[in-house]
């Protein structure tokens, strides 16, 4: 039976990661202003990987460090590697070094990658339920979720072929990723799709194919990133020319 639905998709193509970071920073500032005006807080969830780093550094720069009301911004994580906060692979550690340690942010809540993955996932779910005052069956509604995408189409730590993508009740899961031979902690798809804004940042020609698939909202979703389409939120892709154009033929 046909179900009418709207997906608010916007695609921004910029020449390089620095231009992407400028666009993303302004979009974040707009989301933040609206969230604080309406609810007094901006609930932001960060992904790891390398793509967000230019944005983190821009927000830490003298032009931006004072522009966001960090005392009203609550920072959470989309996913985490199962390592301690000082480990170079820690998503929290990267965000702390590249952003949070350089701005007057005090409200950030990391996933405990150093803990047992099962316990850490349960603990983070408990934290989210308390912070968002959730009842049974409810999901947190982040104002903005910053996402990346791997060249296999994974996003957060939801990977192709892994069961985590099918999780529809829990908020946070521990996920053994066979491809990486390691455990990960991740928000689940229902949490991502409950956001007011899902903001993808994608660079590099090697991601052109999966980007083309993820942007084809008329085809049945196949890749994890393709399943991210918030029904009551904005879906924003900020990409560079290389990802948009792909490798020279
Ligand atoms: C992580 C991220 C992951 C990332 C993609 C893209 O913990 O690695 O959350 O989903 O966004 O792997 O990574 P890059 O930005 O490094 O390409």
mmCIF file of C-alpha atoms and ligand atoms in Angstrom:
data_model
loop_
_atom_site.group_PDB
_atom_site.id
_atom_site.type_symbol
_atom_site.label_atom_id
_atom_site.label_comp_id
_atom_site.label_asym_id
_atom_site.label_seq_id
_atom_site.Cartn_x
_atom_site.Cartn_y
_atom_site.Cartn_z
ATOM 1 C CA UNK A 1 0.000 0.000 0.000
ATOM 2 C CA UNK A 2 1.531 3.360 -0.954
ATOM 3 C CA UNK A 3 2.457 5.610 1.942
ATOM 4 C CA UNK A 4 3.092 9.232 1.022
ATOM 5 C CA UNK A 5 6.270 10.504 2.626
ATOM 6 C CA UNK A 6 8.680 13.364 2.326
ATOM 7 C CA UNK A 7 12.416 13.219 2.653
ATOM 8 C CA UNK A 8 13.996 16.635 3.085
ATOM 9 C CA UNK A 9 17.267 16.101 1.253
ATOM 10 C CA UNK A 10 19.846 18.742 0.510
ATOM 11 C CA UNK A 11 23.153 18.142 -1.224
ATOM 12 C CA UNK A 12 26.028 20.598 -1.042
ATOM 13 C CA UNK A 13 29.076 20.042 -3.231
ATOM 14 C CA UNK A 14 32.194 21.972 -2.334
ATOM 15 C CA UNK A 15 35.617 22.102 -3.895
ATOM 16 C CA UNK A 16 37.481 20.840 -0.838
ATOM 17 C CA UNK A 17 37.130 19.803 2.817
ATOM 18 C CA UNK A 18 37.817 23.339 4.054
ATOM 19 C CA UNK A 19 34.862 24.713 2.071
ATOM 20 C CA UNK A 20 32.762 21.793 3.317
ATOM 21 C CA UNK A 21 33.683 22.638 6.903
ATOM 22 C CA UNK A 22 32.533 26.244 6.404
ATOM 23 C CA UNK A 23 29.162 25.075 5.118
ATOM 24 C CA UNK A 24 28.799 22.520 7.915
ATOM 25 C CA UNK A 25 29.732 25.067 10.592
ATOM 26 C CA UNK A 26 27.081 27.506 9.395
ATOM 27 C CA UNK A 27 24.497 24.736 9.199
ATOM 28 C CA UNK A 28 25.374 23.617 12.739
ATOM 29 C CA UNK A 29 25.100 27.207 13.974
ATOM 30 C CA UNK A 30 21.615 27.505 12.433
ATOM 31 C CA UNK A 31 20.504 24.167 13.950
ATOM 32 C CA UNK A 32 21.962 25.239 17.283
ATOM 33 C CA UNK A 33 20.227 28.628 17.278
ATOM 34 C CA UNK A 34 16.855 27.057 16.485
ATOM 35 C CA UNK A 35 17.231 24.265 19.055
ATOM 36 C CA UNK A 36 18.196 26.635 21.838
ATOM 37 C CA UNK A 37 15.398 29.066 20.961
ATOM 38 C CA UNK A 38 12.867 26.216 21.073
ATOM 39 C CA UNK A 39 14.231 23.971 23.822
ATOM 40 C CA UNK A 40 17.122 25.700 25.531
ATOM 41 C CA UNK A 41 19.677 23.097 24.511
ATOM 42 C CA UNK A 42 21.380 21.839 21.349
ATOM 43 C CA UNK A 43 21.818 18.069 21.432
ATOM 44 C CA UNK A 44 24.605 17.149 19.035
ATOM 45 C CA UNK A 45 26.011 13.702 18.244
ATOM 46 C CA UNK A 46 29.459 13.333 16.696
ATOM 47 C CA UNK A 47 30.904 10.581 14.549
ATOM 48 C CA UNK A 48 34.520 9.591 14.399
ATOM 49 C CA UNK A 49 36.797 9.048 11.450
ATOM 50 C CA UNK A 50 38.895 11.689 9.710
ATOM 51 C CA UNK A 51 36.287 13.578 7.703
ATOM 52 C CA UNK A 52 34.878 15.660 10.579
ATOM 53 C CA UNK A 53 38.337 16.872 11.664
ATOM 54 C CA UNK A 54 38.432 19.991 9.395
ATOM 55 C CA UNK A 55 35.056 20.966 10.866
ATOM 56 C CA UNK A 56 36.294 20.373 14.417
ATOM 57 C CA UNK A 57 39.357 22.509 13.713
ATOM 58 C CA UNK A 58 37.275 25.284 12.148
ATOM 59 C CA UNK A 59 34.939 25.366 15.147
ATOM 60 C CA UNK A 60 38.042 25.592 17.351
ATOM 61 C CA UNK A 61 39.470 28.510 15.365
ATOM 62 C CA UNK A 62 39.404 32.092 16.621
ATOM 63 C CA UNK A 63 36.647 32.876 14.077
ATOM 64 C CA UNK A 64 34.303 30.303 15.601
ATOM 65 C CA UNK A 65 35.393 29.397 19.114
ATOM 66 C CA UNK A 66 33.155 32.086 20.677
ATOM 67 C CA UNK A 67 30.329 31.890 18.119
ATOM 68 C CA UNK A 68 28.549 28.854 19.491
ATOM 69 C CA UNK A 69 26.961 28.923 22.964
ATOM 70 C CA UNK A 70 28.893 25.907 24.212
ATOM 71 C CA UNK A 71 27.300 26.166 27.662
ATOM 72 C CA UNK A 72 24.014 25.171 25.988
ATOM 73 C CA UNK A 73 25.415 22.437 23.775
ATOM 74 C CA UNK A 74 25.282 18.802 24.912
ATOM 75 C CA UNK A 75 27.682 16.610 22.932
ATOM 76 C CA UNK A 76 27.167 12.872 22.508
ATOM 77 C CA UNK A 77 28.781 10.267 20.289
ATOM 78 C CA UNK A 78 27.300 8.358 17.361
ATOM 79 C CA UNK A 79 29.747 5.539 17.849
ATOM 80 C CA UNK A 80 33.005 4.595 19.492
ATOM 81 C CA UNK A 81 35.811 2.166 19.061
ATOM 82 C CA UNK A 82 36.356 -0.224 21.966
ATOM 83 C CA UNK A 83 39.488 1.520 23.169
ATOM 84 C CA UNK A 84 40.275 3.943 25.968
ATOM 85 C CA UNK A 85 39.869 7.715 25.593
ATOM 86 C CA UNK A 86 43.618 8.252 25.202
ATOM 87 C CA UNK A 87 43.922 5.712 22.364
ATOM 88 C CA UNK A 88 44.605 7.327 18.947
ATOM 89 C CA UNK A 89 41.594 5.410 17.579
ATOM 90 C CA UNK A 90 39.187 6.861 20.150
ATOM 91 C CA UNK A 91 36.463 8.980 18.530
ATOM 92 C CA UNK A 92 36.077 10.826 21.804
ATOM 93 C CA UNK A 93 39.830 11.384 21.955
ATOM 94 C CA UNK A 94 39.907 12.871 18.443
ATOM 95 C CA UNK A 95 36.969 15.191 19.200
ATOM 96 C CA UNK A 96 38.541 16.180 22.536
ATOM 97 C CA UNK A 97 41.892 17.030 20.933
ATOM 98 C CA UNK A 98 40.509 18.710 17.807
ATOM 99 C CA UNK A 99 37.476 20.515 19.240
ATOM 100 C CA UNK A 100 36.200 20.093 22.772
ATOM 101 C CA UNK A 101 39.504 20.851 24.440
ATOM 102 C CA UNK A 102 39.695 24.135 22.506
ATOM 103 C CA UNK A 103 36.228 25.566 23.191
ATOM 104 C CA UNK A 104 34.373 26.248 26.470
ATOM 105 C CA UNK A 105 32.418 22.997 26.175
ATOM 106 C CA UNK A 106 31.614 21.206 29.399
ATOM 107 C CA UNK A 107 28.593 19.097 28.545
ATOM 108 C CA UNK A 108 29.927 16.055 26.706
ATOM 109 C CA UNK A 109 29.135 12.416 27.311
ATOM 110 C CA UNK A 110 31.435 9.816 25.850
ATOM 111 C CA UNK A 111 30.807 6.138 25.257
ATOM 112 C CA UNK A 112 33.139 4.168 27.536
ATOM 113 C CA UNK A 113 35.184 2.373 24.895
ATOM 114 C CA UNK A 114 37.507 0.979 27.550
ATOM 115 C CA UNK A 115 34.692 -0.928 29.264
ATOM 116 C CA UNK A 116 33.203 -4.285 28.354
ATOM 117 C CA UNK A 117 31.280 -3.559 25.109
ATOM 118 C CA UNK A 118 28.042 -5.107 26.352
ATOM 119 C CA UNK A 119 28.153 -3.089 29.568
ATOM 120 C CA UNK A 120 29.235 0.093 27.777
ATOM 121 C CA UNK A 121 26.320 -0.115 25.332
ATOM 122 C CA UNK A 122 23.823 -0.676 28.148
ATOM 123 C CA UNK A 123 25.333 2.180 30.155
ATOM 124 C CA UNK A 124 25.152 4.626 27.250
ATOM 125 C CA UNK A 125 21.576 3.623 26.521
ATOM 126 C CA UNK A 126 20.748 4.284 30.181
ATOM 127 C CA UNK A 127 22.448 7.685 29.970
ATOM 128 C CA UNK A 128 20.436 8.619 26.867
ATOM 129 C CA UNK A 129 17.169 7.471 28.422
ATOM 130 C CA UNK A 130 17.862 9.637 31.468
ATOM 131 C CA UNK A 131 19.100 12.699 29.567
ATOM 132 C CA UNK A 132 16.208 12.639 27.081
ATOM 133 C CA UNK A 133 13.681 11.559 29.711
ATOM 134 C CA UNK A 134 12.519 8.658 27.536
ATOM 135 C CA UNK A 135 9.652 6.312 28.235
ATOM 136 C CA UNK A 136 9.524 2.702 27.011
ATOM 137 C CA UNK A 137 9.759 2.446 23.224
ATOM 138 C CA UNK A 138 10.865 6.080 22.843
ATOM 139 C CA UNK A 139 13.998 7.228 21.049
ATOM 140 C CA UNK A 140 16.176 10.298 21.694
ATOM 141 C CA UNK A 141 15.691 13.098 19.167
ATOM 142 C CA UNK A 142 19.065 14.669 18.504
ATOM 143 C CA UNK A 143 19.048 18.133 16.964
ATOM 144 C CA UNK A 144 21.958 17.216 14.729
ATOM 145 C CA UNK A 145 23.804 13.976 14.095
ATOM 146 C CA UNK A 146 27.079 14.328 12.215
ATOM 147 C CA UNK A 147 27.755 11.214 10.145
ATOM 148 C CA UNK A 148 30.437 9.936 7.841
ATOM 149 C CA UNK A 149 30.349 7.092 5.371
ATOM 150 C CA UNK A 150 32.917 4.437 4.638
ATOM 151 C CA UNK A 151 33.714 3.277 1.108
ATOM 152 C CA UNK A 152 31.603 0.200 1.866
ATOM 153 C CA UNK A 153 28.613 2.390 2.676
ATOM 154 C CA UNK A 154 28.799 1.942 6.444
ATOM 155 C CA UNK A 155 27.835 4.808 8.704
ATOM 156 C CA UNK A 156 28.152 5.151 12.446
ATOM 157 C CA UNK A 157 29.313 1.638 13.261
ATOM 158 C CA UNK A 158 26.529 0.039 11.252
ATOM 159 C CA UNK A 159 28.263 -2.098 8.656
ATOM 160 C CA UNK A 160 26.967 -4.002 5.647
ATOM 161 C CA UNK A 161 26.154 -7.603 6.478
ATOM 162 C CA UNK A 162 26.212 -7.070 10.231
ATOM 163 C CA UNK A 163 23.037 -7.558 12.298
ATOM 164 C CA UNK A 164 23.223 -4.133 13.946
ATOM 165 C CA UNK A 165 21.422 -2.540 11.019
ATOM 166 C CA UNK A 166 18.276 -4.516 11.845
ATOM 167 C CA UNK A 167 18.164 -3.408 15.494
ATOM 168 C CA UNK A 168 14.905 -1.522 15.961
ATOM 169 C CA UNK A 169 14.374 -1.449 19.721
ATOM 170 C CA UNK A 170 17.660 -0.648 21.427
ATOM 171 C CA UNK A 171 19.242 2.808 21.320
ATOM 172 C CA UNK A 172 22.850 1.687 21.584
ATOM 173 C CA UNK A 173 24.430 -1.657 20.709
ATOM 174 C CA UNK A 174 27.774 -3.333 20.892
ATOM 175 C CA UNK A 175 28.586 -4.650 17.472
ATOM 176 C CA UNK A 176 31.354 -7.089 16.542
ATOM 177 C CA UNK A 177 32.469 -5.995 13.065
ATOM 178 C CA UNK A 178 33.860 -9.005 11.210
ATOM 179 C CA UNK A 179 35.462 -6.863 8.525
ATOM 180 C CA UNK A 180 37.457 -4.961 11.141
ATOM 181 C CA UNK A 181 37.807 -7.920 13.538
ATOM 182 C CA UNK A 182 36.866 -5.647 16.412
ATOM 183 C CA UNK A 183 33.997 -4.567 18.602
ATOM 184 C CA UNK A 184 32.340 -1.190 18.176
ATOM 185 C CA UNK A 185 29.674 0.747 20.083
ATOM 186 C CA UNK A 186 27.044 2.516 18.013
ATOM 187 C CA UNK A 187 23.733 4.318 18.047
ATOM 188 C CA UNK A 188 21.128 2.337 16.185
ATOM 189 C CA UNK A 189 19.279 3.270 13.006
ATOM 190 C CA UNK A 190 16.024 4.282 14.759
ATOM 191 C CA UNK A 191 17.998 6.805 16.813
ATOM 192 C CA UNK A 192 19.714 8.247 13.743
ATOM 193 C CA UNK A 193 16.410 8.444 11.865
ATOM 194 C CA UNK A 194 14.728 10.208 14.774
ATOM 195 C CA UNK A 195 17.085 13.175 14.480
ATOM 196 C CA UNK A 196 16.005 16.661 13.406
ATOM 197 C CA UNK A 197 19.015 16.737 11.108
ATOM 198 C CA UNK A 198 21.333 14.019 9.840
ATOM 199 C CA UNK A 199 24.412 15.707 8.418
ATOM 200 C CA UNK A 200 26.691 13.539 6.299
ATOM 201 C CA UNK A 201 30.213 14.690 5.511
ATOM 202 C CA UNK A 202 31.845 12.713 2.685
ATOM 203 C CA UNK A 203 35.095 13.317 0.832
ATOM 204 C CA UNK A 204 37.216 11.468 -1.683
ATOM 205 C CA UNK A 205 36.745 9.931 -5.095
ATOM 206 C CA UNK A 206 36.831 6.449 -3.580
ATOM 207 C CA UNK A 207 33.421 7.138 -2.054
ATOM 208 C CA UNK A 208 31.758 8.206 -5.299
ATOM 209 C CA UNK A 209 30.046 4.887 -5.967
ATOM 210 C CA UNK A 210 28.564 4.460 -2.510
ATOM 211 C CA UNK A 211 27.641 8.152 -2.483
ATOM 212 C CA UNK A 212 25.738 7.758 -5.738
ATOM 213 C CA UNK A 213 23.869 4.778 -4.266
ATOM 214 C CA UNK A 214 23.158 6.555 -0.966
ATOM 215 C CA UNK A 215 21.757 9.601 -2.765
ATOM 216 C CA UNK A 216 19.409 7.548 -4.880
ATOM 217 C CA UNK A 217 16.409 7.770 -2.579
ATOM 218 C CA UNK A 218 14.163 6.215 -5.192
ATOM 219 C CA UNK A 219 15.929 2.873 -4.937
ATOM 220 C CA UNK A 220 15.378 0.430 -2.102
ATOM 221 C CA UNK A 221 18.025 1.086 0.575
ATOM 222 C CA UNK A 222 20.905 -1.350 0.393
ATOM 223 C CA UNK A 223 23.860 0.202 2.233
ATOM 224 C CA UNK A 224 23.741 1.266 5.896
ATOM 225 C CA UNK A 225 24.133 4.961 5.019
ATOM 226 C CA UNK A 226 21.295 4.536 2.530
ATOM 227 C CA UNK A 227 18.930 3.616 5.371
ATOM 228 C CA UNK A 228 19.485 6.993 7.022
ATOM 229 C CA UNK A 229 16.502 9.055 5.931
ATOM 230 C CA UNK A 230 14.914 10.830 8.917
ATOM 231 C CA UNK A 231 11.132 11.018 8.277
ATOM 232 C CA UNK A 232 10.777 14.099 10.501
ATOM 233 C CA UNK A 233 14.122 15.664 9.913
ATOM 234 C CA UNK A 234 16.522 17.047 7.366
ATOM 235 C CA UNK A 235 18.925 14.835 5.465
ATOM 236 C CA UNK A 236 21.940 16.918 4.497
ATOM 237 C CA UNK A 237 24.911 15.714 2.477
ATOM 238 C CA UNK A 238 27.984 17.910 2.287
ATOM 239 C CA UNK A 239 30.516 16.405 -0.083
ATOM 240 C CA UNK A 240 33.605 17.487 -1.968
ATOM 241 C CA UNK A 241 34.082 17.597 -5.733
ATOM 242 C CA UNK A 242 36.147 14.423 -5.665
ATOM 243 C CA UNK A 243 33.352 12.385 -4.065
ATOM 244 C CA UNK A 244 30.750 13.970 -6.328
ATOM 245 C CA UNK A 245 32.772 13.466 -9.522
ATOM 246 C CA UNK A 246 34.482 10.159 -8.797
ATOM 247 C CA UNK A 247 37.694 8.882 -10.358
ATOM 248 C CA UNK A 248 38.737 10.160 -13.791
ATOM 249 C CA UNK A 249 37.306 7.752 -16.371
HETATM 250 C C1 LIG B 1 34.036 5.797 12.854
HETATM 251 C C2 LIG B 1 32.935 6.588 12.216
HETATM 252 C C3 LIG B 1 32.635 5.993 10.882
HETATM 253 C C4 LIG B 1 33.180 6.982 9.883
HETATM 254 C C5 LIG B 1 33.374 6.357 8.539
HETATM 255 C C6 LIG B 1 34.081 7.322 7.595
HETATM 256 O O1 LIG B 1 34.014 5.572 14.068
HETATM 257 O O2 LIG B 1 34.965 5.467 12.094
HETATM 258 O O3 LIG B 1 31.902 6.864 12.964
HETATM 259 O O4 LIG B 1 31.302 5.736 10.609
HETATM 260 O O5 LIG B 1 32.275 8.077 9.796
HETATM 261 O O6 LIG B 1 34.184 5.197 8.724
HETATM 262 O O7 LIG B 1 35.373 7.526 8.102
HETATM 263 P P1 LIG B 1 36.307 8.661 7.470
HETATM 264 O O8 LIG B 1 35.661 9.964 7.815
HETATM 265 O O9 LIG B 1 37.635 8.477 8.171
HETATM 266 O O10 LIG B 1 36.359 8.407 5.991
#
